[in-house]
């Protein structure tokens, strides 16, 4: 294991087959401080602290989803494995389909994810705009929303096809985000979303 920067650890492959389960088992044994979000993106471990702005936006999205969906369909920072090389994400907000059940490892399946929202952090934002967006499209997640407090923007990606999203809409913080034409079926208010 080699530490690179303060929030990223690269795992050296041991043997022929490094798995997400092995990597997460190693992480469970590490002294990761409370409040640190941990994900594996393309075989790299990313750790980032939960910041106030980040949590306020995440909570704002979850609160609005709660008006339409039961709490047991909403997930935050829960591991879900996605297509691609060693992708175990703990998305900021995930909405699973009605009737979705966990697999035999007690994990939600990416095939049952209907909506994902990621709130950008400076240290890991490149994942949300790059490899995670590609993995969500490959998994055919119908709606992927990025909230960027540095730009004060919301990006909504829909219509995944052939491993990429075919439609993108942009909104500024303060504007209503129209998701009524998607499985989410609501208008997301962003006027209280803080900026960094």
PDB file of C-alpha atoms in Angstrom:
ATOM      1  CA  UNK A   1       0.000   0.000   0.000  1.00  0.00           C
ATOM      2  CA  UNK A   2       1.403   3.412  -0.957  1.00  0.00           C
ATOM      3  CA  UNK A   3      -0.007   6.702   0.278  1.00  0.00           C
ATOM      4  CA  UNK A   4      -0.414   9.318  -2.456  1.00  0.00           C
ATOM      5  CA  UNK A   5      -1.643  12.764  -1.325  1.00  0.00           C
ATOM      6  CA  UNK A   6      -3.691  13.019   1.874  1.00  0.00           C
ATOM      7  CA  UNK A   7      -6.941  11.600   0.528  1.00  0.00           C
ATOM      8  CA  UNK A   8      -5.873   8.894  -1.925  1.00  0.00           C
ATOM      9  CA  UNK A   9      -4.260   5.526  -1.384  1.00  0.00           C
ATOM     10  CA  UNK A  10      -3.280   3.265  -4.230  1.00  0.00           C
ATOM     11  CA  UNK A  11      -3.375  -0.438  -3.550  1.00  0.00           C
ATOM     12  CA  UNK A  12      -0.641  -2.598  -5.032  1.00  0.00           C
ATOM     13  CA  UNK A  13      -2.121  -5.717  -6.545  1.00  0.00           C
ATOM     14  CA  UNK A  14      -1.400  -8.802  -4.498  1.00  0.00           C
ATOM     15  CA  UNK A  15      -1.390 -11.985  -6.502  1.00  0.00           C
ATOM     16  CA  UNK A  16      -3.393 -12.206  -9.678  1.00  0.00           C
ATOM     17  CA  UNK A  17      -6.790 -11.068  -8.496  1.00  0.00           C
ATOM     18  CA  UNK A  18      -7.458  -8.021  -6.367  1.00  0.00           C
ATOM     19  CA  UNK A  19     -11.162  -7.712  -5.589  1.00  0.00           C
ATOM     20  CA  UNK A  20     -13.376  -4.972  -4.217  1.00  0.00           C
ATOM     21  CA  UNK A  21     -14.277  -7.212  -1.296  1.00  0.00           C
ATOM     22  CA  UNK A  22     -10.574  -7.609  -0.411  1.00  0.00           C
ATOM     23  CA  UNK A  23     -10.002  -3.877  -0.644  1.00  0.00           C
ATOM     24  CA  UNK A  24     -13.022  -3.007   1.497  1.00  0.00           C
ATOM     25  CA  UNK A  25     -11.995  -5.665   4.037  1.00  0.00           C
ATOM     26  CA  UNK A  26      -8.576  -3.947   4.297  1.00  0.00           C
ATOM     27  CA  UNK A  27     -10.301  -0.599   4.756  1.00  0.00           C
ATOM     28  CA  UNK A  28     -12.467  -1.966   7.559  1.00  0.00           C
ATOM     29  CA  UNK A  29      -9.290  -2.881   9.440  1.00  0.00           C
ATOM     30  CA  UNK A  30      -7.721   0.551   8.936  1.00  0.00           C
ATOM     31  CA  UNK A  31      -8.168   3.295  11.530  1.00  0.00           C
ATOM     32  CA  UNK A  32     -10.279   5.531   9.272  1.00  0.00           C
ATOM     33  CA  UNK A  33     -11.494   8.502  11.348  1.00  0.00           C
ATOM     34  CA  UNK A  34     -15.216   9.135  11.834  1.00  0.00           C
ATOM     35  CA  UNK A  35     -16.728  11.380   9.162  1.00  0.00           C
ATOM     36  CA  UNK A  36     -14.370  10.278   6.374  1.00  0.00           C
ATOM     37  CA  UNK A  37     -16.069   9.039   3.211  1.00  0.00           C
ATOM     38  CA  UNK A  38     -14.248   6.159   1.537  1.00  0.00           C
ATOM     39  CA  UNK A  39     -14.764   4.948  -2.041  1.00  0.00           C
ATOM     40  CA  UNK A  40     -12.890   2.834  -4.541  1.00  0.00           C
ATOM     41  CA  UNK A  41     -12.825   4.261  -8.065  1.00  0.00           C
ATOM     42  CA  UNK A  42     -10.952   2.333 -10.710  1.00  0.00           C
ATOM     43  CA  UNK A  43      -8.981   0.439  -8.072  1.00  0.00           C
ATOM     44  CA  UNK A  44      -7.877   3.580  -6.226  1.00  0.00           C
ATOM     45  CA  UNK A  45      -9.053   4.361  -2.715  1.00  0.00           C
ATOM     46  CA  UNK A  46     -10.295   7.886  -2.117  1.00  0.00           C
ATOM     47  CA  UNK A  47     -10.909   9.272   1.349  1.00  0.00           C
ATOM     48  CA  UNK A  48     -12.431  12.673   1.883  1.00  0.00           C
ATOM     49  CA  UNK A  49     -13.776  14.403   4.975  1.00  0.00           C
ATOM     50  CA  UNK A  50     -17.437  15.381   5.138  1.00  0.00           C
ATOM     51  CA  UNK A  51     -17.616  19.164   4.888  1.00  0.00           C
ATOM     52  CA  UNK A  52     -20.488  21.358   6.018  1.00  0.00           C
ATOM     53  CA  UNK A  53     -21.363  22.654   2.534  1.00  0.00           C
ATOM     54  CA  UNK A  54     -21.240  19.128   1.130  1.00  0.00           C
ATOM     55  CA  UNK A  55     -23.540  17.775   3.829  1.00  0.00           C
ATOM     56  CA  UNK A  56     -26.005  20.697   3.550  1.00  0.00           C
ATOM     57  CA  UNK A  57     -26.516  20.000  -0.174  1.00  0.00           C
ATOM     58  CA  UNK A  58     -26.717  16.221   0.339  1.00  0.00           C
ATOM     59  CA  UNK A  59     -29.265  16.686   3.131  1.00  0.00           C
ATOM     60  CA  UNK A  60     -31.229  19.158   0.987  1.00  0.00           C
ATOM     61  CA  UNK A  61     -31.543  16.594  -1.795  1.00  0.00           C
ATOM     62  CA  UNK A  62     -32.490  13.771   0.596  1.00  0.00           C
ATOM     63  CA  UNK A  63     -35.097  15.948   2.312  1.00  0.00           C
ATOM     64  CA  UNK A  64     -36.787  16.714  -0.996  1.00  0.00           C
ATOM     65  CA  UNK A  65     -36.700  13.061  -2.072  1.00  0.00           C
ATOM     66  CA  UNK A  66     -38.341  12.143   1.255  1.00  0.00           C
ATOM     67  CA  UNK A  67     -41.460  14.035   0.225  1.00  0.00           C
ATOM     68  CA  UNK A  68     -41.984  11.536  -2.604  1.00  0.00           C
ATOM     69  CA  UNK A  69     -40.096   8.330  -1.715  1.00  0.00           C
ATOM     70  CA  UNK A  70     -39.952   6.151   1.399  1.00  0.00           C
ATOM     71  CA  UNK A  71     -36.761   6.389   3.422  1.00  0.00           C
ATOM     72  CA  UNK A  72     -35.868   2.733   2.794  1.00  0.00           C
ATOM     73  CA  UNK A  73     -35.331   3.515  -0.910  1.00  0.00           C
ATOM     74  CA  UNK A  74     -32.932   6.382  -0.179  1.00  0.00           C
ATOM     75  CA  UNK A  75     -29.256   5.684   0.516  1.00  0.00           C
ATOM     76  CA  UNK A  76     -26.296   7.902   1.359  1.00  0.00           C
ATOM     77  CA  UNK A  77     -22.658   6.807   1.518  1.00  0.00           C
ATOM     78  CA  UNK A  78     -23.649   3.146   1.083  1.00  0.00           C
ATOM     79  CA  UNK A  79     -21.371   0.897  -0.982  1.00  0.00           C
ATOM     80  CA  UNK A  80     -22.705  -0.167  -4.352  1.00  0.00           C
ATOM     81  CA  UNK A  81     -20.450  -1.882  -6.899  1.00  0.00           C
ATOM     82  CA  UNK A  82     -20.550  -0.546 -10.464  1.00  0.00           C
ATOM     83  CA  UNK A  83     -19.235  -1.762 -13.832  1.00  0.00           C
ATOM     84  CA  UNK A  84     -15.587  -1.223 -14.667  1.00  0.00           C
ATOM     85  CA  UNK A  85     -12.341  -2.067 -12.931  1.00  0.00           C
ATOM     86  CA  UNK A  86     -12.769  -2.166  -9.130  1.00  0.00           C
ATOM     87  CA  UNK A  87     -15.560   0.413  -8.747  1.00  0.00           C
ATOM     88  CA  UNK A  88     -17.155   0.398  -5.290  1.00  0.00           C
ATOM     89  CA  UNK A  89     -18.891   3.753  -4.851  1.00  0.00           C
ATOM     90  CA  UNK A  90     -20.489   5.301  -1.770  1.00  0.00           C
ATOM     91  CA  UNK A  91     -22.583   7.899  -3.587  1.00  0.00           C
ATOM     92  CA  UNK A  92     -23.811  10.962  -1.714  1.00  0.00           C
ATOM     93  CA  UNK A  93     -27.433  10.183  -2.627  1.00  0.00           C
ATOM     94  CA  UNK A  94     -28.824   7.015  -4.185  1.00  0.00           C
ATOM     95  CA  UNK A  95     -32.423   6.091  -4.874  1.00  0.00           C
ATOM     96  CA  UNK A  96     -33.092   2.393  -5.431  1.00  0.00           C
ATOM     97  CA  UNK A  97     -36.114   1.020  -7.257  1.00  0.00           C
ATOM     98  CA  UNK A  98     -39.276   0.005  -5.464  1.00  0.00           C
ATOM     99  CA  UNK A  99     -38.999  -3.671  -4.557  1.00  0.00           C
ATOM    100  CA  UNK A 100     -35.190  -3.709  -4.858  1.00  0.00           C
ATOM    101  CA  UNK A 101     -33.521  -6.362  -2.716  1.00  0.00           C
ATOM    102  CA  UNK A 102     -29.952  -6.785  -1.595  1.00  0.00           C
ATOM    103  CA  UNK A 103     -27.760  -9.432  -3.201  1.00  0.00           C
ATOM    104  CA  UNK A 104     -26.297 -12.420  -1.327  1.00  0.00           C
ATOM    105  CA  UNK A 105     -23.471 -10.172  -0.006  1.00  0.00           C
ATOM    106  CA  UNK A 106     -26.061  -7.838   1.599  1.00  0.00           C
ATOM    107  CA  UNK A 107     -25.360  -5.063  -0.922  1.00  0.00           C
ATOM    108  CA  UNK A 108     -27.649  -3.117  -3.212  1.00  0.00           C
ATOM    109  CA  UNK A 109     -27.275  -3.892  -6.905  1.00  0.00           C
ATOM    110  CA  UNK A 110     -26.405  -1.148  -9.384  1.00  0.00           C
ATOM    111  CA  UNK A 111     -29.119  -2.515 -11.700  1.00  0.00           C
ATOM    112  CA  UNK A 112     -31.698  -1.318  -9.146  1.00  0.00           C
ATOM    113  CA  UNK A 113     -30.396   2.259  -8.890  1.00  0.00           C
ATOM    114  CA  UNK A 114     -32.773   4.838 -10.389  1.00  0.00           C
ATOM    115  CA  UNK A 115     -31.069   8.080  -9.320  1.00  0.00           C
ATOM    116  CA  UNK A 116     -27.660   9.171  -8.083  1.00  0.00           C
ATOM    117  CA  UNK A 117     -26.588  12.600  -6.866  1.00  0.00           C
ATOM    118  CA  UNK A 118     -22.967  13.500  -6.185  1.00  0.00           C
ATOM    119  CA  UNK A 119     -21.867  16.701  -4.474  1.00  0.00           C
ATOM    120  CA  UNK A 120     -18.464  17.834  -5.698  1.00  0.00           C
ATOM    121  CA  UNK A 121     -15.493  17.931  -3.354  1.00  0.00           C
ATOM    122  CA  UNK A 122     -12.309  19.596  -4.595  1.00  0.00           C
ATOM    123  CA  UNK A 123     -10.130  16.557  -3.974  1.00  0.00           C
ATOM    124  CA  UNK A 124     -12.408  13.995  -5.670  1.00  0.00           C
ATOM    125  CA  UNK A 125     -14.495  16.028  -8.143  1.00  0.00           C
ATOM    126  CA  UNK A 126     -12.620  14.614 -11.111  1.00  0.00           C
ATOM    127  CA  UNK A 127     -14.115  11.207 -10.271  1.00  0.00           C
ATOM    128  CA  UNK A 128     -17.695  12.520 -10.288  1.00  0.00           C
ATOM    129  CA  UNK A 129     -17.252  14.209 -13.680  1.00  0.00           C
ATOM    130  CA  UNK A 130     -15.178  11.355 -15.171  1.00  0.00           C
ATOM    131  CA  UNK A 131     -14.985   7.674 -14.187  1.00  0.00           C
ATOM    132  CA  UNK A 132     -18.027   7.663 -11.901  1.00  0.00           C
ATOM    133  CA  UNK A 133     -20.187   9.326 -14.559  1.00  0.00           C
ATOM    134  CA  UNK A 134     -19.004   6.680 -17.055  1.00  0.00           C
ATOM    135  CA  UNK A 135     -19.731   3.831 -14.612  1.00  0.00           C
ATOM    136  CA  UNK A 136     -23.220   5.187 -13.837  1.00  0.00           C
ATOM    137  CA  UNK A 137     -23.951   5.422 -17.569  1.00  0.00           C
ATOM    138  CA  UNK A 138     -22.589   1.910 -18.145  1.00  0.00           C
ATOM    139  CA  UNK A 139     -24.878   0.653 -15.345  1.00  0.00           C
ATOM    140  CA  UNK A 140     -27.747   2.507 -17.056  1.00  0.00           C
ATOM    141  CA  UNK A 141     -28.596   4.632 -14.005  1.00  0.00           C
ATOM    142  CA  UNK A 142     -31.467   6.679 -15.475  1.00  0.00           C
ATOM    143  CA  UNK A 143     -30.684   9.984 -13.727  1.00  0.00           C
ATOM    144  CA  UNK A 144     -27.286  11.244 -12.551  1.00  0.00           C
ATOM    145  CA  UNK A 145     -27.135  14.659 -10.898  1.00  0.00           C
ATOM    146  CA  UNK A 146     -23.940  16.549 -10.026  1.00  0.00           C
ATOM    147  CA  UNK A 147     -24.144  19.469  -7.579  1.00  0.00           C
ATOM    148  CA  UNK A 148     -21.014  21.642  -7.778  1.00  0.00           C
ATOM    149  CA  UNK A 149     -20.796  24.195  -4.923  1.00  0.00           C
ATOM    150  CA  UNK A 150     -17.602  25.700  -6.407  1.00  0.00           C
ATOM    151  CA  UNK A 151     -19.324  26.595  -9.673  1.00  0.00           C
ATOM    152  CA  UNK A 152     -22.778  27.049  -8.115  1.00  0.00           C
ATOM    153  CA  UNK A 153     -24.124  24.664 -10.773  1.00  0.00           C
ATOM    154  CA  UNK A 154     -26.245  21.544 -11.102  1.00  0.00           C
ATOM    155  CA  UNK A 155     -25.700  19.135 -13.989  1.00  0.00           C
ATOM    156  CA  UNK A 156     -28.391  16.564 -14.766  1.00  0.00           C
ATOM    157  CA  UNK A 157     -27.469  13.609 -16.988  1.00  0.00           C
ATOM    158  CA  UNK A 158     -30.197  11.348 -18.372  1.00  0.00           C
ATOM    159  CA  UNK A 159     -30.807   8.814 -21.138  1.00  0.00           C
ATOM    160  CA  UNK A 160     -27.812   6.477 -20.733  1.00  0.00           C
ATOM    161  CA  UNK A 161     -26.959   4.639 -23.934  1.00  0.00           C
ATOM    162  CA  UNK A 162     -23.853   2.689 -24.960  1.00  0.00           C
ATOM    163  CA  UNK A 163     -21.944   3.679 -21.815  1.00  0.00           C
ATOM    164  CA  UNK A 164     -22.610   7.409 -21.869  1.00  0.00           C
ATOM    165  CA  UNK A 165     -25.364   9.871 -21.093  1.00  0.00           C
ATOM    166  CA  UNK A 166     -26.991  11.336 -24.172  1.00  0.00           C
ATOM    167  CA  UNK A 167     -28.664  14.340 -22.524  1.00  0.00           C
ATOM    168  CA  UNK A 168     -27.266  16.940 -20.128  1.00  0.00           C
ATOM    169  CA  UNK A 169     -29.051  19.916 -18.570  1.00  0.00           C
ATOM    170  CA  UNK A 170     -27.379  22.715 -16.591  1.00  0.00           C
ATOM    171  CA  UNK A 171     -28.876  24.828 -13.827  1.00  0.00           C
ATOM    172  CA  UNK A 172     -27.483  27.497 -11.517  1.00  0.00           C
ATOM    173  CA  UNK A 173     -27.937  27.289  -7.758  1.00  0.00           C
ATOM    174  CA  UNK A 174     -31.174  29.125  -7.001  1.00  0.00           C
ATOM    175  CA  UNK A 175     -32.961  27.730 -10.066  1.00  0.00           C
ATOM    176  CA  UNK A 176     -35.524  24.936  -9.860  1.00  0.00           C
ATOM    177  CA  UNK A 177     -34.184  21.675 -11.322  1.00  0.00           C
ATOM    178  CA  UNK A 178     -36.920  20.015 -13.364  1.00  0.00           C
ATOM    179  CA  UNK A 179     -36.829  16.255 -12.818  1.00  0.00           C
ATOM    180  CA  UNK A 180     -40.553  15.765 -13.435  1.00  0.00           C
ATOM    181  CA  UNK A 181     -39.897  14.050 -16.792  1.00  0.00           C
ATOM    182  CA  UNK A 182     -37.629  11.440 -15.130  1.00  0.00           C
ATOM    183  CA  UNK A 183     -38.190   8.568 -12.692  1.00  0.00           C
ATOM    184  CA  UNK A 184     -37.511  11.047  -9.875  1.00  0.00           C
ATOM    185  CA  UNK A 185     -40.688  12.920 -10.812  1.00  0.00           C
ATOM    186  CA  UNK A 186     -40.151  16.114  -8.834  1.00  0.00           C
ATOM    187  CA  UNK A 187     -38.781  19.634  -9.066  1.00  0.00           C
ATOM    188  CA  UNK A 188     -35.639  20.029  -6.967  1.00  0.00           C
ATOM    189  CA  UNK A 189     -35.345  23.382  -5.198  1.00  0.00           C
ATOM    190  CA  UNK A 190     -31.768  24.677  -4.963  1.00  0.00           C
ATOM    191  CA  UNK A 191     -32.238  28.151  -3.499  1.00  0.00           C
ATOM    192  CA  UNK A 192     -30.829  27.024  -0.129  1.00  0.00           C
ATOM    193  CA  UNK A 193     -27.824  25.191  -1.555  1.00  0.00           C
ATOM    194  CA  UNK A 194     -24.660  26.835  -0.166  1.00  0.00           C
ATOM    195  CA  UNK A 195     -21.627  27.670  -2.294  1.00  0.00           C
ATOM    196  CA  UNK A 196     -17.933  27.211  -1.603  1.00  0.00           C
TER     197      UNK A 196
END
